[in-house]
PDB file of C-alpha atoms in Angstrom:
ATOM      1  CA  ARG A  16     172.604 -47.290 -11.901  1.00 49.00           C
ATOM      2  CA  SER A  17     176.259 -48.186 -11.315  1.00 51.00           C
ATOM      3  CA  VAL A  18     178.836 -45.820 -12.786  1.00 54.00           C
ATOM      4  CA  ASN A  19     181.994 -47.069 -14.413  1.00 60.00           C
ATOM      5  CA  LYS A  20     184.851 -45.336 -12.565  1.00 68.00           C
ATOM      6  CA  THR A  21     187.658 -46.390 -14.860  1.00 74.00           C
ATOM      7  CA  ALA A  22     190.288 -43.650 -14.976  1.00 75.00           C
ATOM      8  CA  LEU A  23     190.302 -41.501 -18.120  1.00 76.00           C
ATOM      9  CA  LYS A  24     193.637 -41.659 -19.929  1.00 81.00           C
ATOM     10  CA  VAL A  25     194.754 -38.872 -22.226  1.00 79.00           C
ATOM     11  CA  GLY A  26     198.220 -39.610 -23.613  1.00 83.00           C
ATOM     12  CA  PRO A  27     200.585 -40.107 -20.694  1.00 85.00           C
ATOM     13  CA  TYR A  28     198.116 -38.587 -18.223  1.00 83.00           C
ATOM     14  CA  SER A  29     195.547 -40.454 -16.132  1.00 83.00           C
ATOM     15  CA  CYS A  30     192.529 -38.580 -14.716  1.00 80.00           C
ATOM     16  CA  GLU A  31     190.713 -40.027 -11.724  1.00 80.00           C
ATOM     17  CA  GLN A  32     186.914 -40.268 -12.076  1.00 78.00           C
ATOM     18  CA  VAL A  33     185.053 -38.668  -9.160  1.00 76.00           C
ATOM     19  CA  ASP A  34     181.398 -38.230  -8.170  1.00 75.00           C
ATOM     20  CA  GLU A  35     181.633 -34.441  -7.890  1.00 74.00           C
ATOM     21  CA  PHE A  36     184.010 -31.616  -8.808  1.00 73.00           C
ATOM     22  CA  LYS A  37     183.896 -27.846  -9.217  1.00 75.00           C
ATOM     23  CA  TYR A  38     184.534 -26.204 -12.595  1.00 71.00           C
ATOM     24  CA  LEU A  39     184.437 -22.418 -13.041  1.00 72.00           C
ATOM     25  CA  GLY A  40     182.468 -22.020  -9.830  1.00 67.00           C
ATOM     26  CA  VAL A  41     179.875 -24.668 -10.765  1.00 70.00           C
ATOM     27  CA  ASN A  42     179.497 -28.083  -9.133  1.00 71.00           C
ATOM     28  CA  VAL A  43     179.425 -30.925 -11.701  1.00 72.00           C
ATOM     29  CA  ILE A  44     178.121 -34.240 -10.351  1.00 70.00           C
ATOM     30  CA  THR A  45     177.457 -37.669 -11.780  1.00 69.00           C
ATOM     31  CA  LYS A  46     173.771 -37.606 -10.743  1.00 68.00           C
ATOM     32  CA  ASN A  47     173.165 -34.637 -13.064  1.00 64.00           C
ATOM     33  CA  ASN A  48     171.036 -32.543 -10.708  1.00 66.00           C
ATOM     34  CA  MET A  49     171.335 -29.118  -9.090  1.00 70.00           C
ATOM     35  CA  HIS A  50     170.671 -30.064  -5.453  1.00 72.00           C
ATOM     36  CA  SER A  51     174.207 -29.985  -4.019  1.00 73.00           C
ATOM     37  CA  GLY A  52     175.249 -26.994  -6.122  1.00 76.00           C
ATOM     38  CA  ASN A  53     172.280 -24.932  -4.940  1.00 78.00           C
ATOM     39  CA  GLN A  54     172.910 -25.807  -1.331  1.00 81.00           C
ATOM     40  CA  LEU A  55     176.588 -24.852  -1.692  1.00 81.00           C
ATOM     41  CA  ARG A  56     175.651 -21.433  -3.120  1.00 84.00           C
ATOM     42  CA  ILE A  57     173.109 -20.869  -0.327  1.00 85.00           C
ATOM     43  CA  ASN A  58     175.807 -21.671   2.259  1.00 86.00           C
ATOM     44  CA  ILE A  59     178.207 -19.202   0.621  1.00 85.00           C
ATOM     45  CA  VAL A  60     175.671 -16.374   0.484  1.00 85.00           C
ATOM     46  CA  ASN A  61     174.723 -17.052   4.107  1.00 86.00           C
ATOM     47  CA  LYS A  62     178.359 -16.572   5.115  1.00 87.00           C
ATOM     48  CA  ALA A  63     178.492 -13.331   3.147  1.00 86.00           C
ATOM     49  CA  TYR A  64     175.237 -12.174   4.727  1.00 84.00           C
ATOM     50  CA  PHE A  65     176.403 -12.797   8.291  1.00 85.00           C
ATOM     51  CA  ALA A  66     179.786 -11.195   7.537  1.00 87.00           C
ATOM     52  CA  MET A  67     177.955  -8.035   6.447  1.00 84.00           C
ATOM     53  CA  ASN A  68     175.203  -8.259   9.024  1.00 82.00           C
ATOM     54  CA  LYS A  69     176.585  -5.514  11.285  1.00 83.00           C
ATOM     55  CA  MET A  70     176.841  -3.079   8.414  1.00 82.00           C
ATOM     56  CA  LEU A  71     173.493  -4.063   6.880  1.00 80.00           C
ATOM     57  CA  SER A  72     171.660  -3.704  10.180  1.00 79.00           C
ATOM     58  CA  SER A  73     173.067  -0.223  10.709  1.00 82.00           C
ATOM     59  CA  LYS A  74     170.552   2.627  10.618  1.00 82.00           C
ATOM     60  CA  LEU A  75     173.225   4.783   8.988  1.00 86.00           C
ATOM     61  CA  LEU A  76     172.578   3.029   5.676  1.00 83.00           C
ATOM     62  CA  SER A  77     169.508   3.989   3.709  1.00 83.00           C
ATOM     63  CA  LYS A  78     167.024   1.406   2.433  1.00 80.00           C
ATOM     64  CA  GLU A  79     168.156   2.150  -1.134  1.00 82.00           C
ATOM     65  CA  THR A  80     171.787   1.409  -0.233  1.00 85.00           C
ATOM     66  CA  LYS A  81     170.850  -1.890   1.382  1.00 83.00           C
ATOM     67  CA  GLU A  82     168.789  -2.764  -1.667  1.00 82.00           C
ATOM     68  CA  LYS A  83     171.763  -2.162  -3.953  1.00 84.00           C
ATOM     69  CA  LEU A  84     174.002  -4.277  -1.721  1.00 84.00           C
ATOM     70  CA  TYR A  85     171.518  -7.134  -1.932  1.00 83.00           C
ATOM     71  CA  THR A  86     170.841  -6.973  -5.682  1.00 84.00           C
ATOM     72  CA  SER A  87     174.444  -6.275  -6.744  1.00 86.00           C
ATOM     73  CA  PHE A  88     176.438  -8.342  -4.249  1.00 86.00           C
ATOM     74  CA  LEU A  89     174.449 -10.956  -2.349  1.00 86.00           C
ATOM     75  CA  ARG A  90     171.945 -12.128  -4.949  1.00 86.00           C
ATOM     76  CA  PRO A  91     174.548 -12.671  -7.711  1.00 88.00           C
ATOM     77  CA  ILE A  92     176.407 -15.091  -5.422  1.00 85.00           C
ATOM     78  CA  VAL A  93     173.473 -17.464  -5.147  1.00 85.00           C
ATOM     79  CA  MET A  94     172.206 -16.908  -8.722  1.00 86.00           C
ATOM     80  CA  TYR A  95     175.521 -17.424 -10.547  1.00 84.00           C
ATOM     81  CA  THR A  96     174.873 -19.217 -13.889  1.00 83.00           C
ATOM     82  CA  CYS A  97     171.144 -19.492 -13.026  1.00 84.00           C
ATOM     83  CA  GLU A  98     170.265 -19.102 -16.729  1.00 86.00           C
ATOM     84  CA  THR A  99     171.224 -22.720 -17.366  1.00 82.00           C
ATOM     85  CA  TRP A 100     169.839 -24.340 -14.224  1.00 82.00           C
ATOM     86  CA  SER A 101     167.377 -27.180 -14.418  1.00 79.00           C
ATOM     87  CA  THR A 102     165.918 -26.922 -10.947  1.00 81.00           C
ATOM     88  CA  THR A 103     163.119 -28.737  -9.173  1.00 81.00           C
ATOM     89  CA  GLN A 104     160.357 -27.055  -7.181  1.00 83.00           C
ATOM     90  CA  GLY A 105     162.197 -28.095  -4.031  1.00 84.00           C
ATOM     91  CA  ASP A 106     165.378 -26.335  -5.171  1.00 84.00           C
ATOM     92  CA  GLU A 107     163.456 -23.110  -5.845  1.00 84.00           C
ATOM     93  CA  GLU A 108     161.699 -23.289  -2.468  1.00 86.00           C
ATOM     94  CA  LYS A 109     165.115 -23.420  -0.772  1.00 85.00           C
ATOM     95  CA  LEU A 110     166.231 -20.367  -2.705  1.00 85.00           C
ATOM     96  CA  LEU A 111     163.073 -18.517  -1.701  1.00 84.00           C
ATOM     97  CA  THR A 112     163.637 -19.476   1.916  1.00 82.00           C
ATOM     98  CA  SER A 113     167.172 -18.102   1.810  1.00 81.00           C
ATOM     99  CA  GLU A 114     165.895 -14.836   0.344  1.00 81.00           C
ATOM    100  CA  ARG A 115     163.457 -14.279   3.202  1.00 78.00           C
ATOM    101  CA  LYS A 116     166.398 -13.512   5.467  1.00 75.00           C
ATOM    102  CA  PHE A 117     166.969 -10.328   3.539  1.00 72.00           C
ATOM    103  CA  THR A 118     163.683  -8.788   4.578  1.00 65.00           C
ATOM    104  CA  ASP A 119     165.588  -7.702   7.687  1.00 62.00           C
ATOM    105  CA  LEU A 120     167.907  -5.619   5.520  1.00 62.00           C
ATOM    106  CA  PHE A 121     165.037  -3.327   4.629  1.00 61.00           C
ATOM    107  CA  ASP A 122     163.738  -2.834   8.184  1.00 56.00           C
ATOM    108  CA  LEU A 123     160.637  -4.942   7.574  1.00 52.00           C
ATOM    109  CA  LYS A 124     158.909  -5.337  10.937  1.00 50.00           C
ATOM    110  CA  MET A 125     156.554  -8.286  11.086  1.00 47.00           C
ATOM    111  CA  GLU A 126     156.019  -9.336  14.694  1.00 46.00           C
ATOM    112  CA  ASN A 127     154.063 -12.540  15.186  1.00 44.00           C
ATOM    113  CA  MET A 128     153.720 -12.981  11.436  1.00 49.00           C
ATOM    114  CA  ARG A 129     155.330 -15.311   8.937  1.00 55.00           C
ATOM    115  CA  LYS A 130     157.459 -13.632   6.344  1.00 55.00           C
ATOM    116  CA  LYS A 131     156.190 -14.298   2.829  1.00 58.00           C
ATOM    117  CA  ASN A 132     157.863 -13.843  -0.546  1.00 56.00           C
ATOM    118  CA  LYS A 133     155.452 -11.078  -1.545  1.00 60.00           C
ATOM    119  CA  ASP A 134     156.578  -9.003   1.475  1.00 58.00           C
ATOM    120  CA  LEU A 135     160.053  -8.644   0.002  1.00 57.00           C
ATOM    121  CA  GLU A 136     158.657  -7.856  -3.454  1.00 60.00           C
ATOM    122  CA  MET A 137     156.340  -5.165  -2.096  1.00 59.00           C
ATOM    123  CA  LEU A 138     159.071  -3.613  -0.008  1.00 58.00           C
ATOM    124  CA  PHE A 139     161.612  -2.826  -2.714  1.00 60.00           C
ATOM    125  CA  ASN A 140     159.583  -3.475  -5.827  1.00 68.00           C
ATOM    126  CA  LYS A 141     161.806  -6.229  -7.223  1.00 74.00           C
ATOM    127  CA  PRO A 142     160.885  -9.741  -8.388  1.00 79.00           C
ATOM    128  CA  ASN A 143     161.654 -12.586  -5.996  1.00 82.00           C
ATOM    129  CA  ILE A 144     164.296 -15.173  -6.821  1.00 84.00           C
ATOM    130  CA  ARG A 145     161.859 -17.517  -8.573  1.00 87.00           C
ATOM    131  CA  LEU A 146     160.634 -14.762 -10.931  1.00 88.00           C
ATOM    132  CA  PHE A 147     164.214 -13.577 -11.435  1.00 89.00           C
ATOM    133  CA  LEU A 148     165.198 -17.130 -12.366  1.00 89.00           C
ATOM    134  CA  LYS A 149     162.367 -17.403 -14.900  1.00 90.00           C
ATOM    135  CA  ALA A 150     163.377 -14.115 -16.508  1.00 91.00           C
ATOM    136  CA  LYS A 151     167.056 -15.087 -16.790  1.00 92.00           C
ATOM    137  CA  ARG A 152     166.116 -18.397 -18.407  1.00 91.00           C
ATOM    138  CA  LEU A 153     163.953 -16.631 -20.984  1.00 91.00           C
ATOM    139  CA  GLU A 154     166.707 -14.100 -21.629  1.00 91.00           C
ATOM    140  CA  TRP A 155     169.278 -16.829 -22.196  1.00 90.00           C
ATOM    141  CA  ALA A 156     166.881 -18.838 -24.391  1.00 89.00           C
ATOM    142  CA  GLY A 157     166.367 -15.828 -26.635  1.00 89.00           C
ATOM    143  CA  HIS A 158     170.139 -15.356 -26.921  1.00 88.00           C
ATOM    144  CA  VAL A 159     170.651 -18.998 -27.896  1.00 87.00           C
ATOM    145  CA  TRP A 160     167.754 -19.092 -30.371  1.00 85.00           C
ATOM    146  CA  ARG A 161     169.102 -15.997 -32.146  1.00 86.00           C
ATOM    147  CA  ALA A 162     172.481 -17.672 -32.632  1.00 81.00           C
ATOM    148  CA  ASP A 163     173.156 -18.990 -36.133  1.00 75.00           C
ATOM    149  CA  GLU A 164     174.796 -22.419 -36.386  1.00 70.00           C
ATOM    150  CA  ASN A 165     176.156 -22.001 -32.882  1.00 72.00           C
ATOM    151  CA  ILE A 166     177.328 -25.066 -30.910  1.00 77.00           C
ATOM    152  CA  ILE A 167     175.213 -23.985 -27.895  1.00 77.00           C
ATOM    153  CA  LYS A 168     172.118 -23.800 -30.085  1.00 76.00           C
ATOM    154  CA  ASN A 169     172.811 -27.242 -31.571  1.00 74.00           C
ATOM    155  CA  VAL A 170     173.179 -28.763 -28.091  1.00 73.00           C
ATOM    156  CA  LEU A 171     169.861 -27.205 -27.052  1.00 74.00           C
ATOM    157  CA  ILE A 172     167.715 -28.230 -30.029  1.00 71.00           C
ATOM    158  CA  ARG A 173     169.152 -31.685 -30.707  1.00 71.00           C
ATOM    159  CA  ASN A 174     167.316 -34.652 -29.239  1.00 66.00           C
ATOM    160  CA  VAL A 175     169.132 -37.391 -27.336  1.00 62.00           C
ATOM    161  CA  THR A 176     168.402 -40.748 -28.909  1.00 64.00           C
ATOM    162  CA  LYS A 177     169.660 -42.823 -25.989  1.00 66.00           C
ATOM    163  CA  THR A 178     167.047 -44.823 -24.079  1.00 70.00           C
ATOM    164  CA  ARG A 179     165.679 -42.958 -21.028  1.00 64.00           C
ATOM    165  CA  PRO A 180     165.979 -44.570 -17.584  1.00 65.00           C
ATOM    166  CA  ARG A 181     162.846 -46.118 -16.030  1.00 71.00           C
ATOM    167  CA  GLY A 182     160.439 -43.953 -14.100  1.00 65.00           C
ATOM    168  CA  ARG A 183     158.972 -40.511 -14.580  1.00 65.00           C
ATOM    169  CA  PRO A 184     161.079 -38.470 -17.030  1.00 62.00           C
ATOM    170  CA  ARG A 185     162.668 -35.333 -15.623  1.00 66.00           C
ATOM    171  CA  GLN A 186     161.333 -32.000 -16.777  1.00 69.00           C
ATOM    172  CA  ARG A 187     163.855 -30.551 -19.186  1.00 79.00           C
ATOM    173  CA  TRP A 188     165.180 -27.001 -19.178  1.00 81.00           C
ATOM    174  CA  LEU A 189     163.602 -26.326 -22.545  1.00 84.00           C
ATOM    175  CA  ASP A 190     160.212 -27.586 -21.341  1.00 83.00           C
ATOM    176  CA  ARG A 191     160.292 -25.033 -18.522  1.00 85.00           C
ATOM    177  CA  VAL A 192     161.150 -22.192 -20.877  1.00 87.00           C
ATOM    178  CA  LYS A 193     158.328 -23.050 -23.283  1.00 87.00           C
ATOM    179  CA  LYS A 194     155.937 -23.162 -20.327  1.00 87.00           C
ATOM    180  CA  TYR A 195     157.091 -19.701 -19.191  1.00 88.00           C
ATOM    181  CA  ILE A 196     156.416 -18.306 -22.676  1.00 88.00           C
ATOM    182  CA  LEU A 197     152.955 -19.868 -22.809  1.00 87.00           C
ATOM    183  CA  ASN A 198     151.988 -18.586 -19.344  1.00 87.00           C
ATOM    184  CA  THR A 199     153.360 -15.094 -19.968  1.00 87.00           C
ATOM    185  CA  ASP A 200     152.098 -14.514 -23.513  1.00 87.00           C
ATOM    186  CA  ASN A 201     150.505 -17.428 -25.377  1.00 84.00           C
ATOM    187  CA  SER A 202     150.833 -15.546 -28.656  1.00 86.00           C
ATOM    188  CA  LYS A 203     154.648 -15.721 -28.487  1.00 85.00           C
ATOM    189  CA  ARG A 204     156.698 -18.520 -30.037  1.00 84.00           C
ATOM    190  CA  GLN A 205     160.336 -19.531 -30.205  1.00 81.00           C
ATOM    191  CA  ASP A 206     160.870 -17.706 -33.514  1.00 82.00           C
ATOM    192  CA  ASP A 207     159.861 -14.410 -31.848  1.00 86.00           C
ATOM    193  CA  ALA A 208     163.263 -14.378 -30.161  1.00 85.00           C
ATOM    194  CA  MET A 209     164.629 -12.833 -33.383  1.00 88.00           C
ATOM    195  CA  ASP A 210     162.834  -9.617 -32.385  1.00 89.00           C
ATOM    196  CA  ARG A 211     165.127  -8.396 -29.598  1.00 89.00           C
ATOM    197  CA  ASN A 212     162.854  -5.615 -28.375  1.00 91.00           C
ATOM    198  CA  GLY A 213     159.782  -7.844 -28.361  1.00 90.00           C
ATOM    199  CA  TRP A 214     161.658 -10.566 -26.514  1.00 89.00           C
ATOM    200  CA  ARG A 215     162.971  -8.064 -23.996  1.00 91.00           C
ATOM    201  CA  ASN A 216     159.401  -7.036 -23.275  1.00 92.00           C
ATOM    202  CA  LEU A 217     158.488 -10.691 -22.755  1.00 90.00           C
ATOM    203  CA  VAL A 218     161.348 -11.096 -20.268  1.00 90.00           C
ATOM    204  CA  GLU A 219     160.189  -8.057 -18.308  1.00 90.00           C
ATOM    205  CA  ALA A 220     156.612  -9.327 -18.303  1.00 89.00           C
ATOM    206  CA  CYS A 221     157.838 -12.652 -16.900  1.00 86.00           C
ATOM    207  CA  LYS A 222     159.184 -10.865 -13.828  1.00 84.00           C
ATOM    208  CA  ARG A 223     155.733  -9.767 -12.794  1.00 81.00           C
ATOM    209  CA  PRO A 224     153.943 -12.130 -10.347  1.00 72.00           C
TER     210      PRO A 224
END
């Protein structure tokens, strides 16, 4: 569909309409998808990884130290604002592919073998990026559902009445969250978010493969 690129005027100011811009570290685009933003984050974390490669490949650092560097510095770069992402399976596969590089940080030797996601999980006992993403979405959903008359909650639960474009409808963020709940514990419902401890247990259970 064509996009009207008429400049937005606010008082004496005129704002040019663009296809893409960055706001608070997040790429906002007219196509309303996460593809370019995810690729940008992957490129940034790759630069950080190669900048630290000499240090991370050093045998002077313990496996525990390398693990902390990954989970506290490298992973947050690529997973910034992941709670609100509406990703496709292709987006998540790219994230998983980028994470496989970090098996080298933990001295994982796999000659003549393909590195798999479970290898990284088994090595330092942490969920992979896809499971981490699921858990963060559930955590954020619980926070929003517990809010009382909050603007974020209203945006989430209100239905858009505008006619959908032709073709297969996109899977919504809320649809994914409800699917996670059903697959993790089919006895849980949205209202269970009011029980913080119970919801926290659900989030932890979601991290398990």
